[in-house]
Coordinates of C-alpha atoms in Angstrom, one line a residue:
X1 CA 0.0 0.0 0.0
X2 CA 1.6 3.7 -1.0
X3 CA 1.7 5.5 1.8
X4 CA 0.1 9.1 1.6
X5 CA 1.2 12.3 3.1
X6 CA -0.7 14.9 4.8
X7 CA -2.1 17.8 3.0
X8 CA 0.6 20.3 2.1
X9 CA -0.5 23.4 4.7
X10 CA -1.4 26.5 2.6
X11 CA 0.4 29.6 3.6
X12 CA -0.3 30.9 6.8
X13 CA -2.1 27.7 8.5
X14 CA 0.9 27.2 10.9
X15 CA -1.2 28.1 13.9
X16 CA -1.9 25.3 16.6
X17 CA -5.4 24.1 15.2
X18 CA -4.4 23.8 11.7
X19 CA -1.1 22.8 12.2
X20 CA -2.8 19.4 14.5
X21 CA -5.2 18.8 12.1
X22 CA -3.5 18.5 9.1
X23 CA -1.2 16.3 11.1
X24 CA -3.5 13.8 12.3
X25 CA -6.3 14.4 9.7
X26 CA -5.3 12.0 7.1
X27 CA -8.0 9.5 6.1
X28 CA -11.6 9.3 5.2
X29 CA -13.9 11.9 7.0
X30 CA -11.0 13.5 8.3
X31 CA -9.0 13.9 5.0
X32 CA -12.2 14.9 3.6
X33 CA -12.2 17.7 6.3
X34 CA -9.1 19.1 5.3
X35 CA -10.0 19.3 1.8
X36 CA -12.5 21.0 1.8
X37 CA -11.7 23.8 4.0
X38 CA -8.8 24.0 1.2
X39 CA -11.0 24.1 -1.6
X40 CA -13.0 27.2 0.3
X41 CA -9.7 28.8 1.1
X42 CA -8.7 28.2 -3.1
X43 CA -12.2 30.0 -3.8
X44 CA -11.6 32.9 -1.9
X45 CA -7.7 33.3 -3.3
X46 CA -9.1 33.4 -6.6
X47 CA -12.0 36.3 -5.5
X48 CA -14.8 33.6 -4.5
X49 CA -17.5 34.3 -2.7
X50 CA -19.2 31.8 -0.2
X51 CA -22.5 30.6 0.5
X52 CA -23.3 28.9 4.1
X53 CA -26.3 27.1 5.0
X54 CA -27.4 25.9 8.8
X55 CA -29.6 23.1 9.3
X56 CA -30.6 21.4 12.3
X57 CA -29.7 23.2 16.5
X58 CA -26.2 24.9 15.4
X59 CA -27.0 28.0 16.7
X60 CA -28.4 26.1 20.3
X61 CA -24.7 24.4 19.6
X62 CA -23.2 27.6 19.8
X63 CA -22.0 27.8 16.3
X64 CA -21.1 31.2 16.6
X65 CA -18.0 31.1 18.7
X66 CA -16.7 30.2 15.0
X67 CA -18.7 31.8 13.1
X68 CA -19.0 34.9 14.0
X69 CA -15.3 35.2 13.3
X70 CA -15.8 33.4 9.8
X71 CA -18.3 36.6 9.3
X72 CA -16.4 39.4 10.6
X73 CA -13.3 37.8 8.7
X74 CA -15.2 38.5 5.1
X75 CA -15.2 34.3 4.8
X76 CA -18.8 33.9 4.5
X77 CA -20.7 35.9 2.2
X78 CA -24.1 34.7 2.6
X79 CA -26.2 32.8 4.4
X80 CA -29.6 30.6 4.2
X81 CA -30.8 29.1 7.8
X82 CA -33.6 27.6 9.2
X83 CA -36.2 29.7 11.4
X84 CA -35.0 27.9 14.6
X85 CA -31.2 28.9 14.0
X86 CA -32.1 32.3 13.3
X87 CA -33.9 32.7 16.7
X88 CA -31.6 30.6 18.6
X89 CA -28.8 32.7 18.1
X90 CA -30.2 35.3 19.8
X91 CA -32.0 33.1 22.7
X92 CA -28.6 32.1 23.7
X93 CA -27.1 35.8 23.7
X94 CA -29.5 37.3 26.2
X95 CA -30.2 34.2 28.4
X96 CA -27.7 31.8 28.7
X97 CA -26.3 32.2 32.5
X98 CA -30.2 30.8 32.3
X99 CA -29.7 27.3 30.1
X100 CA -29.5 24.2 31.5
X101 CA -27.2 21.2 30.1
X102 CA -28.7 17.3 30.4
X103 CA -26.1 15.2 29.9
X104 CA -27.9 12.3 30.6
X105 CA -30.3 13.1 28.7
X106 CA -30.9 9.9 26.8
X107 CA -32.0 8.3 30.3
X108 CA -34.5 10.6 31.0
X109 CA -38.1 9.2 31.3
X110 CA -41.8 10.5 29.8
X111 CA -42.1 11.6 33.5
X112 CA -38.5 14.1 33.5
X113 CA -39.5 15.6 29.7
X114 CA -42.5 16.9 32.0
X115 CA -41.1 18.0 34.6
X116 CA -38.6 20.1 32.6
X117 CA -42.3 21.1 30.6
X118 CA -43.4 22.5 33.9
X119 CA -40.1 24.3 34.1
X120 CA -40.9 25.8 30.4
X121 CA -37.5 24.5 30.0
X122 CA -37.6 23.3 26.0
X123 CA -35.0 20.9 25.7
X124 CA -32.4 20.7 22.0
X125 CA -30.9 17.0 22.8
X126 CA -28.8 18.3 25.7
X127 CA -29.4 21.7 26.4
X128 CA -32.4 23.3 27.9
X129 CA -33.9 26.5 26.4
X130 CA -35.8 28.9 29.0
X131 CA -38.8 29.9 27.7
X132 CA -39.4 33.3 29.4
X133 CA -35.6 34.2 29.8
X134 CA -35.1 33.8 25.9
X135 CA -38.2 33.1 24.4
X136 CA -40.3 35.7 25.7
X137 CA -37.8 38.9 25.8
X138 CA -37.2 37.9 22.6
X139 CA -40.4 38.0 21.9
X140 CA -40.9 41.5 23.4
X141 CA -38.2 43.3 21.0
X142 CA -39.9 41.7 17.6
X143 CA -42.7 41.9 18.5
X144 CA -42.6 46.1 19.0
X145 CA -40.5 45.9 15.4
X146 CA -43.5 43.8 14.3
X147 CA -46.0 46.3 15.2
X148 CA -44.6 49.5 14.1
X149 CA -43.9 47.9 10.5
X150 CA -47.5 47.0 10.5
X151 CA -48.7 50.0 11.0
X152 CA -46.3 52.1 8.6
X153 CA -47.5 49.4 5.8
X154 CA -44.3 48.1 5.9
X155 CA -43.0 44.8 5.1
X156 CA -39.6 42.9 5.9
X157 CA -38.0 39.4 6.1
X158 CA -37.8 37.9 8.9
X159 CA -34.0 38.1 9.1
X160 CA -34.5 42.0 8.6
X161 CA -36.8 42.2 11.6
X162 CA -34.4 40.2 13.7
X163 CA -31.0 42.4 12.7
X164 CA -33.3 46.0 13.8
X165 CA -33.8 44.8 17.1
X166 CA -30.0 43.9 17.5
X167 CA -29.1 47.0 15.8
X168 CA -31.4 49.2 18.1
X169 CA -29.6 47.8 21.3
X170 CA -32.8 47.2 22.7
X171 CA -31.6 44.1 23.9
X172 CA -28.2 45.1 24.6
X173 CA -28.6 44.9 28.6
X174 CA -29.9 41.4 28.6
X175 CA -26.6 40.0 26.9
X176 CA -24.7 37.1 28.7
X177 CA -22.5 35.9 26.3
X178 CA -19.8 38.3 24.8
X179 CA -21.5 39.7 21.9
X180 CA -18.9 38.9 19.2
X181 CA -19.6 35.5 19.9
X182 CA -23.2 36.0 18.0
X183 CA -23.4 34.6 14.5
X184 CA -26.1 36.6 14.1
X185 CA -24.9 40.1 15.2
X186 CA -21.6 39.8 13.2
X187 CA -24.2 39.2 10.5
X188 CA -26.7 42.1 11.3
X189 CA -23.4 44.3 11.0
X190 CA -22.5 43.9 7.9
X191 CA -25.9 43.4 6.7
X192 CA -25.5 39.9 5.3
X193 CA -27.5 38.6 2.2
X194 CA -29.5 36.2 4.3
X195 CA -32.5 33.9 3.3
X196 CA -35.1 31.7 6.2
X197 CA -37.2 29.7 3.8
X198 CA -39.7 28.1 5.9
X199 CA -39.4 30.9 8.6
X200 CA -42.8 30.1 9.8
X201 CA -41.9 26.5 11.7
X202 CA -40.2 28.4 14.2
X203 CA -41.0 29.7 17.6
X204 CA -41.1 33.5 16.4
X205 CA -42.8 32.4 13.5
X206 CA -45.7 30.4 15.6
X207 CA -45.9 33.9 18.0
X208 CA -46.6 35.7 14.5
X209 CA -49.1 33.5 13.7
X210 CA -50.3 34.1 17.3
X211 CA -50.6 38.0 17.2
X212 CA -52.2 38.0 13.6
X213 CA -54.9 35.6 15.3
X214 CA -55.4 37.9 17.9
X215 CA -55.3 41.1 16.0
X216 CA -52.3 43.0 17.5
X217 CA -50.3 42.5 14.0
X218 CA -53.4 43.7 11.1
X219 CA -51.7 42.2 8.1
X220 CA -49.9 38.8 8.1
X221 CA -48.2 40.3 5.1
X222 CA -45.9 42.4 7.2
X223 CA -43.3 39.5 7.6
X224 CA -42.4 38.7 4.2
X225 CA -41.7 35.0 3.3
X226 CA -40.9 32.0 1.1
X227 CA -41.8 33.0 -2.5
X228 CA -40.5 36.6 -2.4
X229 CA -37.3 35.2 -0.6
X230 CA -36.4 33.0 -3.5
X231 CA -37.4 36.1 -5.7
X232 CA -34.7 38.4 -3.8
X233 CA -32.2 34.9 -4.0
X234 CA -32.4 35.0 -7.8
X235 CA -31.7 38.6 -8.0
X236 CA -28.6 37.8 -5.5
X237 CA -27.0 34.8 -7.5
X238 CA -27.7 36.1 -11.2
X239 CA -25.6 38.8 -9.9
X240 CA -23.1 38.2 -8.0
X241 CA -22.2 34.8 -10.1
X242 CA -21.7 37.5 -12.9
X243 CA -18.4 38.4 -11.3
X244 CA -17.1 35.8 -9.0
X245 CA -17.7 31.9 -8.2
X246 CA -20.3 30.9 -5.7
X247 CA -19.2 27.8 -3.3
X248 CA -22.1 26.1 -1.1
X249 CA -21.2 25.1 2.2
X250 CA -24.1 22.7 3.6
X251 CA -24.1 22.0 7.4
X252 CA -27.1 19.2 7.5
X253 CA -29.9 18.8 4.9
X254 CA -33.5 19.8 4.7
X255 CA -34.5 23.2 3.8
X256 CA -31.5 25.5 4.8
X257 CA -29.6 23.4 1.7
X258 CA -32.4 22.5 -0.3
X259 CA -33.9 26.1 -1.0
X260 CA -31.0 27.8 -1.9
X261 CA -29.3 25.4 -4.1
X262 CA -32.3 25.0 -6.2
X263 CA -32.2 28.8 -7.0
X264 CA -29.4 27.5 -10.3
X265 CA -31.8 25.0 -11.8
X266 CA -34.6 27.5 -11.7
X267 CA -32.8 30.4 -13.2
X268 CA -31.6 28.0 -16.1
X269 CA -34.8 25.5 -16.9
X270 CA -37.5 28.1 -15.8
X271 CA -36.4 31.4 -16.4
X272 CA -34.0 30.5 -19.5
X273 CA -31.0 32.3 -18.4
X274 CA -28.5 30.0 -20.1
X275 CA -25.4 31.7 -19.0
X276 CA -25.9 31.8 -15.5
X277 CA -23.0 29.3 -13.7
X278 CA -24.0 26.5 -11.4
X279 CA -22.7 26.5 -8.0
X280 CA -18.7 26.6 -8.4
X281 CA -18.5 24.7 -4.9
X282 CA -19.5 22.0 -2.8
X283 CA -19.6 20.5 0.3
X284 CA -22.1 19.1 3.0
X285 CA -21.7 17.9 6.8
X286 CA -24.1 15.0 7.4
X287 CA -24.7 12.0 9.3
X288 CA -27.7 10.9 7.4
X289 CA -27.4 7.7 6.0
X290 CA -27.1 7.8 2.2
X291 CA -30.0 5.9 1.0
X292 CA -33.0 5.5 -1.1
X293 CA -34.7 9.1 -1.2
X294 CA -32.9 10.7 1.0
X295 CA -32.0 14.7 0.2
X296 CA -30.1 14.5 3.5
X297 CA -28.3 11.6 2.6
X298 CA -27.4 12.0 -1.1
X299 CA -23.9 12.1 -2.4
X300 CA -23.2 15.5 -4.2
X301 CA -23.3 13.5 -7.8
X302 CA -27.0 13.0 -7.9
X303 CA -27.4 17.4 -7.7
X304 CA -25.8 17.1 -11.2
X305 CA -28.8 15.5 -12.8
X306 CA -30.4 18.3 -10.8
X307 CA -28.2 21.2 -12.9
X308 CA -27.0 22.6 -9.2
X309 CA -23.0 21.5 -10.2
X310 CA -21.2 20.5 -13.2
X311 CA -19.1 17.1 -13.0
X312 CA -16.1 19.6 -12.6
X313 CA -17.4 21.3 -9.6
X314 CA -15.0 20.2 -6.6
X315 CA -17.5 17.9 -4.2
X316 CA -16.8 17.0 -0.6
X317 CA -18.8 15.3 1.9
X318 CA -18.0 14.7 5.1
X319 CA -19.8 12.3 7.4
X320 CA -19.8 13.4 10.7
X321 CA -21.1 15.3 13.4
X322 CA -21.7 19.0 12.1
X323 CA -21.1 20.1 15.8
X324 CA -17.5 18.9 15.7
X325 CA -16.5 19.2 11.9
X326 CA -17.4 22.7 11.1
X327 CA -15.5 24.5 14.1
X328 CA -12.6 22.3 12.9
X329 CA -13.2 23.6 8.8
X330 CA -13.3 26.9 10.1
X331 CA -10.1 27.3 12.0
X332 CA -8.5 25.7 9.0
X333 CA -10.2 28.5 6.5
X334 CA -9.2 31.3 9.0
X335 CA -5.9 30.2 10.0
X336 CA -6.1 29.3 13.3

C-alpha cells in the first residue's frame, strides 16, 4: 500500500489548530475535512464568494463562537438558515447564565420531559432553552419591530426584523455571552445577504401567527416569506455569479440546503438564463445515512442531474457530526 502524506498546509495555517489537524487528519472523514476547507480557502484566493447554510440546533450548539469570526473575517458571504437557528442565536445571547445542560439526557423518562415542561424549559438534545428568559424577551423586541412595520405598511423578512432589534440595542442589557460571539450580530453588521425559507416553523414564527390571530399585528403580510425570498435569491445569484464563483457550504440537509441550491436550476430550466453558472462549490456535513430518497443523505453526484454542479465542480462530503467538523473547517479556513 503507498503511503500518503498529509495535506501540504497552505500559507499561513501554521497556527496550533491547523497545524494538528493536518497532522492527524489523514483519512476518510477526516481527510475529507481538510480538503474541503482547502477548496474554500482556493475559492476565496481566486475572489470567491461563499454561500453557508445551517440546518438542524447549530445555533443552540453555539455555532457562533466560530462563526462569528468566519463573518467578521469576510469568509462567509451569505447565508440561508432555518427559522430555529435564526432565533436561537439570539435566545442564547441574552439568556444563557439561564440554560440548563442534560447530559444524561438519553436516560430521561416520559415523566422528566414533564417536569422540565413544567419548568418551560424546551429541551435541544442536551441543552435546555428557558422559555421566558429567551423566548419571551425575545419576543418583546420583535414583537414592538412587528407592530410599528405594520402599522407604517411596511413589510420585511424575517431576518431583517431580527438584525433591527439587535441593531437598536434594545436588547443590549440582557446580553450574557460576549457579543462577538453572536453569529447573528456579526451578521446584522455587515448586513448579510441572508435567506429563512420556511421561517414560519419556528417559535417567532408560531408567536406571528399568534398575534395575527389575535389582532395585534393587522396584516400577516408584514413578515415577508418563502416565494418573495427565492425572488430576492435570484436577484442575489444572477448577480453576484456574474463576477465571482459561488461555493455552497451545507451543514445538515432539509431546507436550509435544499432552498438555496435549487435557485441555479430555476434560473436556467425556468427562467431560461443560459449563462448563468451553477454553483462553483460543494460541500455538505451530514450523518444521514445515504439511501433510497434521501435529500439528507445524497452524495453530491445526484445534484448534477439536478443542474445545481457540473461534473467539474470540486465535491466533498464529510460524514460526521456538524457540531465537531465545522468549528474544525473553520479554523483551518481562517488560520487558526
Amino acid at each position: 500500500m503507498t503511503s500518503v502524506a498529509p495535506s501540504a498546509a497552505p500559507t499561513g495555517t501554521s497556527s496550533p489548530v491547523s497545524a494538528f489537524v493536518r497532522h492527524h487528519f489523514r483519512h476518510f472523514n477526516a481527510a475529507a475535512l481538510v480538503d474541503a476547507a482547502d477548496g474554500w480557502r482556493t475559492l476565496l484566493d481566486e475572489g470567491g464568494a461563499m454561500f453557508l447554510t445551517m440546518a438542524g440546533a447549530m445555533s443552540t450548539a453555539e455555532l457562533g463562537l466560530s462563526l462569528a469570526e468566519m463573518i467578521r473575517s469576510g469568509k462567509v458571504h451569505a447565508i440561508t438558515c432555518t427559522g430555529a437557528n435564526l432565533e436561537e442565536d439570539v435566545f442564547n445571547l441574552v439568556a444563557h447564565d439561564f440554560y440548563e445542560r442534560v447530559p444524561h439526557y438519553r436516560d430521561l423518562t416520559p415523566a422528566d420531559e414533564e417536569a422540565l415542561l413544567a419548568r418551560h424549559m424546551n429541551r435541544v438534545t442536551d441543552t435546555c432553552i428557558p422559555e421566558m428568559e429567551a423566548m419571551r424577551r425575545l419576543e418583546t423586541a420583535v414583537l414592538a419591530e412587528w407592530i410599528a412595520a405594520d402599522k407604517a405598511g411596511e413589510r420585511r423578512f424575517p431576518h431583517e426584523f431580527m438584525y433591527r432589534v439587535l441593531l437598536s440595542g434594545v436588547l443590549e442589557e440582557h446580553y450574557q455571552i460576549d457579543p462577538r460571539n453572536s453569529w447573528l450580530l456579526a451578521a446584522a453588521e455587515r448586513n448579510l445577504p441572508m435567506w429563512v425559507p420556511g421561517w414560519e416553523d419556528s417559535t417567532l414564527g408560531n408567536m406571528f401567527t399568534s398575534h395575527c390571530i389575535t389582532g395585534e399585528v393587522k396584516n400577516v403580510h408584514t413578515v415577508r416569506t418563502g416565494i418573495e425570498y427565492m425572488m430576492q435569491l435570484a436577484e442575489w445569484y444572477t448577480e453576484t455569479s456574474a463576477n465571482r464563483k459561488v461555493g455552497f457550504f451545507q451543514i445538515g440537509g432539509g431546507i436550509a440546503g435544499d432552498f438555496p441550491i435549487c435557485v441555479v436550476p430555476m434560473l436556467h430550466q425556468d427562467l431560461q438564463r443560459e449563462h448563468v453558472p451553477v454553483w462553483s462549490y460543494f460541500c455538505q456535513i451530514s450523518d444521514s445515512t445515504t439511501s433510497y430518497g434521501s435529500y439528507s443523505g445524497a452524495i453530491p453526484n445526484e445534484k448534477i442531474t439536478w443542474g445545481k454542479l457540473s461534473a467539474t465542480t470540486p465535491k466533498f462530503i464529510i460524514e460526521s457530526d456538524a457540531t465537531i467538523v465545522a468549528p474544525l473547517v473553520f479554523a483551518l479556513v481562517l488560520g487558526l
